[in-house]
PDB file of C-alpha atoms in Angstrom:
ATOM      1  CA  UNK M   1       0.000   0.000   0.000  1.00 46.00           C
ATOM      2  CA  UNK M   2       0.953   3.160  -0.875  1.00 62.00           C
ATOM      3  CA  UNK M   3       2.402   5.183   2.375  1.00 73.00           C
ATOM      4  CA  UNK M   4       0.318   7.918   2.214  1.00 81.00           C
ATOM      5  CA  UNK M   5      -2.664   6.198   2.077  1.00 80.00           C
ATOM      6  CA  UNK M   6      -1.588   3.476   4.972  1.00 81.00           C
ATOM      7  CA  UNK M   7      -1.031   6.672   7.052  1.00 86.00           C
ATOM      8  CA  UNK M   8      -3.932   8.085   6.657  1.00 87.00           C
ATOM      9  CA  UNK M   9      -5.884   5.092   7.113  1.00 88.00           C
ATOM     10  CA  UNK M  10      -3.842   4.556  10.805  1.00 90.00           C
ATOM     11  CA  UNK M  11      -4.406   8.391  11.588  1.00 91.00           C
ATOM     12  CA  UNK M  12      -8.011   7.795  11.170  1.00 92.00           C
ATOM     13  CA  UNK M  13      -8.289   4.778  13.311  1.00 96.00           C
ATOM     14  CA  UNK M  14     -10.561   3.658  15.683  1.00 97.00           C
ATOM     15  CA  UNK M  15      -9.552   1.410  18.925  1.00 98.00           C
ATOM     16  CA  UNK M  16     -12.717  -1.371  19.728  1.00 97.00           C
ATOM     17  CA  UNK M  17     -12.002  -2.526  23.585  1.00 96.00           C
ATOM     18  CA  UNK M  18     -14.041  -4.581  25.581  1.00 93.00           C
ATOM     19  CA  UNK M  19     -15.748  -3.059  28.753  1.00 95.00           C
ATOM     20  CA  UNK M  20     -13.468  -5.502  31.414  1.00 92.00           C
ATOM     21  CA  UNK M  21     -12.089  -4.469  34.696  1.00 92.00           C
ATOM     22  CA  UNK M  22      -8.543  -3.407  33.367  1.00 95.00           C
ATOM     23  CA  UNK M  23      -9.230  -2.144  30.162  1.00 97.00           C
ATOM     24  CA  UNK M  24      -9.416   1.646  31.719  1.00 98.00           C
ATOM     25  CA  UNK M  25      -6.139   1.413  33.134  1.00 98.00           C
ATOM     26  CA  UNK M  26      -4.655  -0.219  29.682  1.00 98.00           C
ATOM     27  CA  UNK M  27      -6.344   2.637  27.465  1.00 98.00           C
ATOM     28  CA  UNK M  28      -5.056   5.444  29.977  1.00 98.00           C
ATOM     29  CA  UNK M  29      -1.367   3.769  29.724  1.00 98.00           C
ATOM     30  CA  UNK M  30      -1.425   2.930  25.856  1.00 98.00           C
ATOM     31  CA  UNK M  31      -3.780   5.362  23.896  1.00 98.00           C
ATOM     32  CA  UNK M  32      -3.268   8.422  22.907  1.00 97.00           C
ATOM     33  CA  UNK M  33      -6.129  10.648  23.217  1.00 97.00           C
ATOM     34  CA  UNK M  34      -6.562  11.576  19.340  1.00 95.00           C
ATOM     35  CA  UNK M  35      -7.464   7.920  19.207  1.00 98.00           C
ATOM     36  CA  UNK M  36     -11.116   6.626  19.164  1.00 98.00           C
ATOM     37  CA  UNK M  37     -12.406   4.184  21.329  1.00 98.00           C
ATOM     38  CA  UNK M  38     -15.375   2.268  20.672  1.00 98.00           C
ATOM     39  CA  UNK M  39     -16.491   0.251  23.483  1.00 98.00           C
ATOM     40  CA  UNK M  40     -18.546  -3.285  22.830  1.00 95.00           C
ATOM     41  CA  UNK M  41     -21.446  -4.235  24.544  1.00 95.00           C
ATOM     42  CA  UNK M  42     -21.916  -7.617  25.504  1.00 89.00           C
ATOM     43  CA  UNK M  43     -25.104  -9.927  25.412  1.00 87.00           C
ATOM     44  CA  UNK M  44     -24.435 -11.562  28.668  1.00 85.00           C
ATOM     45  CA  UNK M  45     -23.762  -8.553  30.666  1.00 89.00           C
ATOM     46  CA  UNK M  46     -25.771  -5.963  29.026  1.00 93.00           C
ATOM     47  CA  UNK M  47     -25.073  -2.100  28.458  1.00 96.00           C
ATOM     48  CA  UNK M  48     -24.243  -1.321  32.199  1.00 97.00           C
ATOM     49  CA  UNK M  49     -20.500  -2.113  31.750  1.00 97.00           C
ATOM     50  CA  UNK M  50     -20.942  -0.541  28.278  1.00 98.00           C
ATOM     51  CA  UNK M  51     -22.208   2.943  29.891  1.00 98.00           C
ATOM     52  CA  UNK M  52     -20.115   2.767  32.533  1.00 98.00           C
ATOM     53  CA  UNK M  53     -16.551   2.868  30.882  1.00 98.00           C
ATOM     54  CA  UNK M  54     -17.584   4.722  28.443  1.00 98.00           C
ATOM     55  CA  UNK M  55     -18.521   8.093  30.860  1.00 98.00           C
ATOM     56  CA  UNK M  56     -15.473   7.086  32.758  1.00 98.00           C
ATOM     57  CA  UNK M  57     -13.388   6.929  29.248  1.00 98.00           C
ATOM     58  CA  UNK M  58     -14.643  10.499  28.105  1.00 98.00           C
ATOM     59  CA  UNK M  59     -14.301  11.860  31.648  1.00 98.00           C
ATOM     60  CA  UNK M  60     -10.660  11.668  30.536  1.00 98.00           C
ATOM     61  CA  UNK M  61     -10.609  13.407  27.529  1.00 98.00           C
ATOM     62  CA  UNK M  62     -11.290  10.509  25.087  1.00 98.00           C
ATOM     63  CA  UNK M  63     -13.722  10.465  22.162  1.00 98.00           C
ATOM     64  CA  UNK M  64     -16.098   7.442  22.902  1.00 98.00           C
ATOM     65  CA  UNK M  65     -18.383   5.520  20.773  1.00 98.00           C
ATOM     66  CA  UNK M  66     -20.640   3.006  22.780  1.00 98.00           C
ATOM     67  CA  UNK M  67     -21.856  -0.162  21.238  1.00 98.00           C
ATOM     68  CA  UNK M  68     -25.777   0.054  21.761  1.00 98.00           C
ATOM     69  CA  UNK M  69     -27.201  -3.109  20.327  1.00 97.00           C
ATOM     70  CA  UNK M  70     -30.893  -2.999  19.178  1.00 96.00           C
ATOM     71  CA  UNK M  71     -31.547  -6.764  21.488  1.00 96.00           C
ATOM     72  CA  UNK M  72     -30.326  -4.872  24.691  1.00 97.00           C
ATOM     73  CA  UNK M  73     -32.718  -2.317  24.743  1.00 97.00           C
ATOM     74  CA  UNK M  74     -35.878  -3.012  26.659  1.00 96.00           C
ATOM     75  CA  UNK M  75     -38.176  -0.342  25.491  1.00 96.00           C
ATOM     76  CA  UNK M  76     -38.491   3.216  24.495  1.00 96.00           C
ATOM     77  CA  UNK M  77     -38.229   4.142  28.214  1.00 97.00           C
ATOM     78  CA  UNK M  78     -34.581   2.502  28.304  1.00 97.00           C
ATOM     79  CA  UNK M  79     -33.642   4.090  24.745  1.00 98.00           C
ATOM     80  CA  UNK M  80     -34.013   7.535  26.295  1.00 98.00           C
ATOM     81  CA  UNK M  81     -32.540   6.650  29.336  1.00 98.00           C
ATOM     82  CA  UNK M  82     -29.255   5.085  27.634  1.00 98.00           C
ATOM     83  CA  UNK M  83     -29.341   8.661  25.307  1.00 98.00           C
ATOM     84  CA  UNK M  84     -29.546  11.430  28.239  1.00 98.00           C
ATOM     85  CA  UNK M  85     -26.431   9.264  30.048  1.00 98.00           C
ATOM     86  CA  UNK M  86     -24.711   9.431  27.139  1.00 98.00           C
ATOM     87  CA  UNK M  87     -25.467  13.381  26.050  1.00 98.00           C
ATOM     88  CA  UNK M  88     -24.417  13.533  29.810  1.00 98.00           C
ATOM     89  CA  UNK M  89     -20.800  12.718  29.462  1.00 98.00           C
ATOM     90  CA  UNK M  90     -20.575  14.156  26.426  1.00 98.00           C
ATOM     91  CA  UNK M  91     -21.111  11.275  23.814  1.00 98.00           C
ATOM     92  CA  UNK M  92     -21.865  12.402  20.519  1.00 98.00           C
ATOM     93  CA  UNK M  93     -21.374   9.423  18.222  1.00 98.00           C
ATOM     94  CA  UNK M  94     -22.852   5.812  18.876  1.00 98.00           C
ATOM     95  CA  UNK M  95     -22.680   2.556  17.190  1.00 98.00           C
ATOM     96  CA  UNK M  96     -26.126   0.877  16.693  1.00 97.00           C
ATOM     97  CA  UNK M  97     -25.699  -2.585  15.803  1.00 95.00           C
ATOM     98  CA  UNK M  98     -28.678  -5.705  16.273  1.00 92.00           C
ATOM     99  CA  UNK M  99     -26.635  -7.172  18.429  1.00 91.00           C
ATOM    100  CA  UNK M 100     -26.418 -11.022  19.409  1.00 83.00           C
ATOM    101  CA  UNK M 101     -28.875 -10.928  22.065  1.00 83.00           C
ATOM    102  CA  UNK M 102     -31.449 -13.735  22.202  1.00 84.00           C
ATOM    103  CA  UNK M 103     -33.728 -13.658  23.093  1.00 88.00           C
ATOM    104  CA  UNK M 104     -33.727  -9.646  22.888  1.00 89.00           C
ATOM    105  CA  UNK M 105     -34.433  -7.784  25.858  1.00 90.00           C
ATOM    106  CA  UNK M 106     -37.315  -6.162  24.985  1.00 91.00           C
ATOM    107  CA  UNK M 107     -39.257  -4.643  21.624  1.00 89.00           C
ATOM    108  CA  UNK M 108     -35.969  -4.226  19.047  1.00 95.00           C
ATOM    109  CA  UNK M 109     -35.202  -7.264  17.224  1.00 91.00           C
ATOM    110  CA  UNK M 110     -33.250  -5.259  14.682  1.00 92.00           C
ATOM    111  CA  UNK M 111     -30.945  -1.824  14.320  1.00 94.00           C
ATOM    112  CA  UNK M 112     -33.456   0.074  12.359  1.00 94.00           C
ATOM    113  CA  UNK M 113     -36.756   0.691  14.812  1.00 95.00           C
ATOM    114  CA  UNK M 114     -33.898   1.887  17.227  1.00 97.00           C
ATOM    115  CA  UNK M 115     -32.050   4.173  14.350  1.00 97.00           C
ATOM    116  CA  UNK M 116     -35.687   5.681  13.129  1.00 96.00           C
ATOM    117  CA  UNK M 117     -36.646   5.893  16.855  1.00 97.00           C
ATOM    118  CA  UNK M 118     -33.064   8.560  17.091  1.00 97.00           C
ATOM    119  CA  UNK M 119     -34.465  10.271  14.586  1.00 96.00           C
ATOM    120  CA  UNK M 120     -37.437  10.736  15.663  1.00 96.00           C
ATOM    121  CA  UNK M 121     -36.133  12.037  18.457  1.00 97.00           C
ATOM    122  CA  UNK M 122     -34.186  15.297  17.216  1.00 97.00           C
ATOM    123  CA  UNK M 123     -31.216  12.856  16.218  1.00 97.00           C
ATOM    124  CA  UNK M 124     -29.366  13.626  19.762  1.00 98.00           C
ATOM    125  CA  UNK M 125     -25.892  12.146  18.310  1.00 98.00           C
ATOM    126  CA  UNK M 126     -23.905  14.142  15.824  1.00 98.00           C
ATOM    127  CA  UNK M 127     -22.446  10.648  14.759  1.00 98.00           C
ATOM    128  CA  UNK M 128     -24.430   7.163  14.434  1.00 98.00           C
ATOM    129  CA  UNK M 129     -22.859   4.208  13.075  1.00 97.00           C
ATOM    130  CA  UNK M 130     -24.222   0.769  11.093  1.00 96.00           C
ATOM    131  CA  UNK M 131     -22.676  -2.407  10.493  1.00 92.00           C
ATOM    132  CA  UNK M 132     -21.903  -3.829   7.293  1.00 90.00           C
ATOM    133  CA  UNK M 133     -20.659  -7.634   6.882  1.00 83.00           C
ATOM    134  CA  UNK M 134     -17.954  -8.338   3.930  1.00 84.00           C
ATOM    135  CA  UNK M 135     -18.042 -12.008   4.815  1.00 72.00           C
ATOM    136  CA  UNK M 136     -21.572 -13.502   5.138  1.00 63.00           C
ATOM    137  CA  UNK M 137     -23.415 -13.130   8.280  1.00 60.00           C
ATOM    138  CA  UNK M 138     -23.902 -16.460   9.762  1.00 58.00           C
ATOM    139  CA  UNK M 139     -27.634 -16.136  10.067  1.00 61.00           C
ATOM    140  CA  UNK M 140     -28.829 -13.408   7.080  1.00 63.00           C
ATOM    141  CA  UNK M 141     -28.212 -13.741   3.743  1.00 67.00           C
ATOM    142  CA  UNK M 142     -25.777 -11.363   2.198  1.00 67.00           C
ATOM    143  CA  UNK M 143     -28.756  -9.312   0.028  1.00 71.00           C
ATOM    144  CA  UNK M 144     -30.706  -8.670   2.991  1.00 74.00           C
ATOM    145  CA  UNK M 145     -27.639  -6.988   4.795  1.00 71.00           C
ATOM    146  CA  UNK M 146     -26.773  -4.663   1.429  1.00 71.00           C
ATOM    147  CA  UNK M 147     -30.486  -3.874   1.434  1.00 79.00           C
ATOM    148  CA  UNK M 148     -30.221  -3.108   5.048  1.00 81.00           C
ATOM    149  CA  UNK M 149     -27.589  -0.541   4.756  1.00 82.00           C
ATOM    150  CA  UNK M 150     -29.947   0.946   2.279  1.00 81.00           C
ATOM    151  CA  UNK M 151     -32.864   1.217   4.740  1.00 87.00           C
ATOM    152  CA  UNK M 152     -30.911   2.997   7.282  1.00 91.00           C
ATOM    153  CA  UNK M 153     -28.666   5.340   5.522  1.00 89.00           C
ATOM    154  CA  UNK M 154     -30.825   8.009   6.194  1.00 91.00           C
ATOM    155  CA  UNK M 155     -30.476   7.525  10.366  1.00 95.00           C
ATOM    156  CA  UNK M 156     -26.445   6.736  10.044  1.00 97.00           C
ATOM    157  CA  UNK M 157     -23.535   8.763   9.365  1.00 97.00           C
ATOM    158  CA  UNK M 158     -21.159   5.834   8.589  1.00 97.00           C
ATOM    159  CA  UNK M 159     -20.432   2.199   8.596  1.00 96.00           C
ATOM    160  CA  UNK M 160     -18.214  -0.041  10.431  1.00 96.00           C
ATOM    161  CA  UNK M 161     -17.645  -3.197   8.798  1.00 92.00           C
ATOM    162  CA  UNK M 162     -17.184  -6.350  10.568  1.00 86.00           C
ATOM    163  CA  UNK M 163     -13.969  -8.861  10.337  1.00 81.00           C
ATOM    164  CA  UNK M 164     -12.802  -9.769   7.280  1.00 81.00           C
ATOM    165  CA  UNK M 165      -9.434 -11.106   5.952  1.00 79.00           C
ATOM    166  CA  UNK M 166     -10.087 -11.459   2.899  1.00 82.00           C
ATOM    167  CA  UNK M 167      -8.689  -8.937   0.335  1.00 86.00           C
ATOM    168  CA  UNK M 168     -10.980  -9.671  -2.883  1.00 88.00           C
ATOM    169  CA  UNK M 169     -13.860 -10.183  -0.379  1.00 87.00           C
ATOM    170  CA  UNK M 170     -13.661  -6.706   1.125  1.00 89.00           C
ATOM    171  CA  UNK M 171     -12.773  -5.304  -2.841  1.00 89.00           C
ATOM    172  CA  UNK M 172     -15.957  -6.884  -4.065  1.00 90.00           C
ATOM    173  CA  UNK M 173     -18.156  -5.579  -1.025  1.00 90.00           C
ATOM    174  CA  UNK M 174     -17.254  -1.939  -1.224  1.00 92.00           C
ATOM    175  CA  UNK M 175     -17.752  -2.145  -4.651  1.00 90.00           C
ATOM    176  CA  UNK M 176     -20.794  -3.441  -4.543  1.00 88.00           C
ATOM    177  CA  UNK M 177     -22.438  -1.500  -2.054  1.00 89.00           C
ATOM    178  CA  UNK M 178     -21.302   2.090  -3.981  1.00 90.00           C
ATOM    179  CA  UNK M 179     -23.355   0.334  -6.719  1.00 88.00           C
ATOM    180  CA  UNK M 180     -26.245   0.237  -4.319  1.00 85.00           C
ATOM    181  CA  UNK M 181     -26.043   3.641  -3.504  1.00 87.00           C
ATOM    182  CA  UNK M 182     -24.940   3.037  -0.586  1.00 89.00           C
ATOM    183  CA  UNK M 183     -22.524   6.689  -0.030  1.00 92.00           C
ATOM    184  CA  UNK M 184     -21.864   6.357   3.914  1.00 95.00           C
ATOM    185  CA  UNK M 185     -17.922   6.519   5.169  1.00 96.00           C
ATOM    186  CA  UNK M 186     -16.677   2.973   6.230  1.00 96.00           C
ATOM    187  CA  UNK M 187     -14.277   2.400   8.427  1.00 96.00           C
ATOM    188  CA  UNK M 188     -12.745  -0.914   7.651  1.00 93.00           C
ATOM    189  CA  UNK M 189     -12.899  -3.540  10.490  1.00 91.00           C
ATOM    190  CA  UNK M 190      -9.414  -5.470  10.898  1.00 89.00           C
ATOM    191  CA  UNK M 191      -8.283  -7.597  13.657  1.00 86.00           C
ATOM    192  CA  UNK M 192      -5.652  -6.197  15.734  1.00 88.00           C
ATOM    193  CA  UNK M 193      -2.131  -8.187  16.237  1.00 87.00           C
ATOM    194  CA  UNK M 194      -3.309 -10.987  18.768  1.00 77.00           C
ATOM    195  CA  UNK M 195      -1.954 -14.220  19.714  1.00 72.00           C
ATOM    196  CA  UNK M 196      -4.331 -17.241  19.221  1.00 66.00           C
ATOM    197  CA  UNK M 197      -4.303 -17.926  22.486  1.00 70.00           C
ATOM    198  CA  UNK M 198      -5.299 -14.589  23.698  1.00 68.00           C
ATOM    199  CA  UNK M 199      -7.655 -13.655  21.412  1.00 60.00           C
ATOM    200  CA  UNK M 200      -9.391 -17.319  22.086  1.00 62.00           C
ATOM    201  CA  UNK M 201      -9.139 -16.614  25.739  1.00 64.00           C
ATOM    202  CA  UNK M 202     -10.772 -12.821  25.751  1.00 55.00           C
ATOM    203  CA  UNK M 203     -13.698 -14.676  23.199  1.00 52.00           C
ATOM    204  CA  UNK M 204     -14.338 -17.106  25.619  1.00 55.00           C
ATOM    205  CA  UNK M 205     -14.126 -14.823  28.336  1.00 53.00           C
ATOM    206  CA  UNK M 206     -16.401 -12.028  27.007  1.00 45.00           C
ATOM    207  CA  UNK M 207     -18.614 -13.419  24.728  1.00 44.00           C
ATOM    208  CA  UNK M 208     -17.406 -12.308  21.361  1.00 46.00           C
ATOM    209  CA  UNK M 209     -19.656 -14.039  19.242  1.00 49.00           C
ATOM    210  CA  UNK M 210     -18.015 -12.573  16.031  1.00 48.00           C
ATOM    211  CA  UNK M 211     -14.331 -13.689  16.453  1.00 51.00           C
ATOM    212  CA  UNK M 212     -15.487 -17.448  17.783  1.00 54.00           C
ATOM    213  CA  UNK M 213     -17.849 -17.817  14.565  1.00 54.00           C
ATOM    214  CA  UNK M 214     -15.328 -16.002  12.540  1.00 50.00           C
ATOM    215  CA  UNK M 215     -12.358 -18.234  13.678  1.00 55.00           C
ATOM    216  CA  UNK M 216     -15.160 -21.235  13.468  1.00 58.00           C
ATOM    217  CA  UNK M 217     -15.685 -20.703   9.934  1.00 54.00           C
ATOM    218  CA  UNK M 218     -12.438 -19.942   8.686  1.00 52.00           C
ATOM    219  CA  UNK M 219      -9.626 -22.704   9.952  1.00 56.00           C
ATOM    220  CA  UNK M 220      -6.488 -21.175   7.662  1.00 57.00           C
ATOM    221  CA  UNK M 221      -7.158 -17.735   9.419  1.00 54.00           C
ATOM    222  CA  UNK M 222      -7.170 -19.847  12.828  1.00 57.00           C
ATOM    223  CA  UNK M 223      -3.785 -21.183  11.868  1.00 61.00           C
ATOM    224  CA  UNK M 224      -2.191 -17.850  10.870  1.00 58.00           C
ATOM    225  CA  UNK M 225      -3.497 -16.686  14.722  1.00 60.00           C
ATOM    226  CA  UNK M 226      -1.402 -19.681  16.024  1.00 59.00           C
ATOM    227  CA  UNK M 227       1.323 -19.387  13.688  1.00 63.00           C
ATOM    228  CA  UNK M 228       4.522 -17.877  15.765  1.00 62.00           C
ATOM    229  CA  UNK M 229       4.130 -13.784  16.912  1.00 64.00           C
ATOM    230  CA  UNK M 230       0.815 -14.328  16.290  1.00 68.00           C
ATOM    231  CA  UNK M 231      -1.567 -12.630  13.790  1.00 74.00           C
ATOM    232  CA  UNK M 232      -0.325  -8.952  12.083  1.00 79.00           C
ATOM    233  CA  UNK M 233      -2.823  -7.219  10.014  1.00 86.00           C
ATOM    234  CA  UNK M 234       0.390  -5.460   7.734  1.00 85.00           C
ATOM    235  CA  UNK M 235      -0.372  -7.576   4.521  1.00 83.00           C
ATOM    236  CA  UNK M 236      -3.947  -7.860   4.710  1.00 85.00           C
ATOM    237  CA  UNK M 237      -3.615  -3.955   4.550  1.00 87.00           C
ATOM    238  CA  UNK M 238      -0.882  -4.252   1.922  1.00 84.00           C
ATOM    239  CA  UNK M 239      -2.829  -6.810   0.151  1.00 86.00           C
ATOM    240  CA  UNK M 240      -5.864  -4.393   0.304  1.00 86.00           C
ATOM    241  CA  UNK M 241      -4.815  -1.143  -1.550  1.00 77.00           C
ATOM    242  CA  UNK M 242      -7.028  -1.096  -4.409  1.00 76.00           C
ATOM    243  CA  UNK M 243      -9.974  -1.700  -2.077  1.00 78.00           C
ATOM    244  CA  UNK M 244      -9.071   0.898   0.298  1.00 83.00           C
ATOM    245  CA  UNK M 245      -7.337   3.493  -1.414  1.00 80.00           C
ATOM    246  CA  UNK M 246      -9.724   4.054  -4.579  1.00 82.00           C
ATOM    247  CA  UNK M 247     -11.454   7.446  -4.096  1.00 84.00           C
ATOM    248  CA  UNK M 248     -14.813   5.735  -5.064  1.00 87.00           C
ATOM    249  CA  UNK M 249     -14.075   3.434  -2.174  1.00 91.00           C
ATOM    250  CA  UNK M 250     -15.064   6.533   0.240  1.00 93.00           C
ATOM    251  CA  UNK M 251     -12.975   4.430   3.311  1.00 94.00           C
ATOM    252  CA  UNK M 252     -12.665   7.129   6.246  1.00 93.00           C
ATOM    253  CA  UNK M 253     -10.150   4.798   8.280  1.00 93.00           C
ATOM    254  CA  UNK M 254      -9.375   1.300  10.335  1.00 94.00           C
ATOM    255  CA  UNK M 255     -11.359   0.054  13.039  1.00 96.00           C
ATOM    256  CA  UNK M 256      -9.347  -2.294  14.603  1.00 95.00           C
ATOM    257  CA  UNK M 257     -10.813  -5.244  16.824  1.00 91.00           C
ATOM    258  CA  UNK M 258      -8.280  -5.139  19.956  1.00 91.00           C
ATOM    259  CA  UNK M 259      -9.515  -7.670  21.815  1.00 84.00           C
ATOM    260  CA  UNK M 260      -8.386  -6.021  24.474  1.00 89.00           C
ATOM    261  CA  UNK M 261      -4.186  -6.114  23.387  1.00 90.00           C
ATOM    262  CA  UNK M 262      -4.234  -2.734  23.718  1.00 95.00           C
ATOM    263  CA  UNK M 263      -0.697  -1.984  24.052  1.00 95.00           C
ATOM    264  CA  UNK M 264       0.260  -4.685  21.452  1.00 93.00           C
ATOM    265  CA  UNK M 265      -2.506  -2.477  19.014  1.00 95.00           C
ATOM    266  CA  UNK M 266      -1.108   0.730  19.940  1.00 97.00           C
ATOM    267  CA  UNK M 267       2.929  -0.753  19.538  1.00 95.00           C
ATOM    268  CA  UNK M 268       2.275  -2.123  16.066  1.00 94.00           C
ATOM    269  CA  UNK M 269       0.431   0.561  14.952  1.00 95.00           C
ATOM    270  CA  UNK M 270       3.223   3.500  15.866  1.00 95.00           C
ATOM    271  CA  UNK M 271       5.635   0.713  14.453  1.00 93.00           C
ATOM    272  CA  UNK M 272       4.280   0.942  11.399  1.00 91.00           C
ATOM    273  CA  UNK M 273       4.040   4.893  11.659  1.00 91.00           C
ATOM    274  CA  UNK M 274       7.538   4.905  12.014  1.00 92.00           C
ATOM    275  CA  UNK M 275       8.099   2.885   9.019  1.00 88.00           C
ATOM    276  CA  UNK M 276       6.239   4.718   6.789  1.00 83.00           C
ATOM    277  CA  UNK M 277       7.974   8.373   8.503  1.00 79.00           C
ATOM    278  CA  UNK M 278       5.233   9.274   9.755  1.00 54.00           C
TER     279      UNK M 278
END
């Protein structure tokens, strides 16, 4: 990839953690505070943990994007209870994804009731993101998630697209939903560098249904996590630069899937800076 476009794409990048009891203290230590962080929300434990680190994250001068799944909201009542806490600390951009709840938690079984919902009321976030799925969601057929971007373009101001690792799969996806009409910024999802046996270990821990299914589904990719040092996303990204460095391709920057290696995220990425003299 071409170094000014790699360096753009890591100047633009967003940090995903997971809301556990150290991850404060290892975002405080390893992040600097032009980086986003995005903070998941997770079936089992609902949006408390979610909330919580995220007003304790922007108390110190981060910009935060909370995770709130559609599944984990229980009703209207809890929507604009989840948006005043947020406007409260200062959250301005939030990621609205189904989620993997299930059964859900209450009357949103999908992302758009909850997006139109925002709208309706005065759109409080100056940011809302939508996910988009390069691979094939393991439950809804890849049409159905192009037309879904479609349907709630109107309520979203980018996308966020889940793990891929594929280079002609993530080509072909970007390219296809442009044809659609489909104009939103996406920030391209890519794993962080992770050893197998941590990022099994976090999955396990946490309940990230995307990485087990991914992992699941995909047994070279498993191998290159347990291959020595781990997994580095360097030529996936080098592999990528038609896909993300086309000006049709309208990507805004990285979202990388930590899994909580937040220092090893934050290392690699400054290493790769440095390389490029930046």
């Amino acid at each position: 990839m071409g170094a000014a476009g790699l360096r753009a794409l890591l100047d633009s990048v967003r940090y995903e953690v997971l809301p556990a009891r150290a991850t404060e203290d290892k975002v405080l230590a390893h992040v600097p505070r032009d980086v986003v962080v995005t903070v998941t929300a997770s079936p089992v434990k609902g949006l408390e943990p979610t909330l919580d680190l995220t007003g304790r994250l922007a108390a110190h001068g981060y910009r935060v994007v909370p995770h709130v799944p559609a599944r984990l909201l229980r009703d209207e009542v809890h929507l604009k209870e989840v948006v005043e806490r947020l406007r409260e600390a200062g959250v301005d951009d939030v990621f609205v994804p189904a989620g993997d709840a299930d059964p859900p938690a209450g009357a949103y079984d999908g992302a758009l009731p909850v997006l139109r919902r925002l709208t309706e009321l005065g759109d409080p976030f100056a940011r809302v993101g939508i996910t988009g799925y390069p691979e094939s969601h393991p439950l809804i057929h890849d049409d159905i998630t192009i037309q879904a971007m479609w349907d709630k373009r109107a309520h979203a101001t980018y996308i966020v697209s889940n793990l891929c690792f594929d280079p002609r799969v993530l080509g072909e996806w970007i390219a296809r939903i442009r044809r659609r009409d489909v104009d939103l910024p996406v920030y391209l999802g890519v794993a962080g560098p992770v050893q197998r046996t941590k990022l099994l270990a976090m999955a396990t821990k946490i309940g990230v249904g995307e990485s087990t299914r991914f992992l699941t589904k995909h047994a070279s990719w498993f191998l290159r996590f347990a291959a020595p040092g781990g997994y580095s996303p360097d030529r996936l990204l080098q592999r990528s630069e038609p896909a993300l460095t086309a000006p049709s391709a309208g990507v805004a920057g990285l979202h990388m899937f930590t899994f909580n290696q937040i220092e090893e995220t934050e290392v690699w990425r400054r290493a790769v800076l440095e390389r490029l003299g930046g």
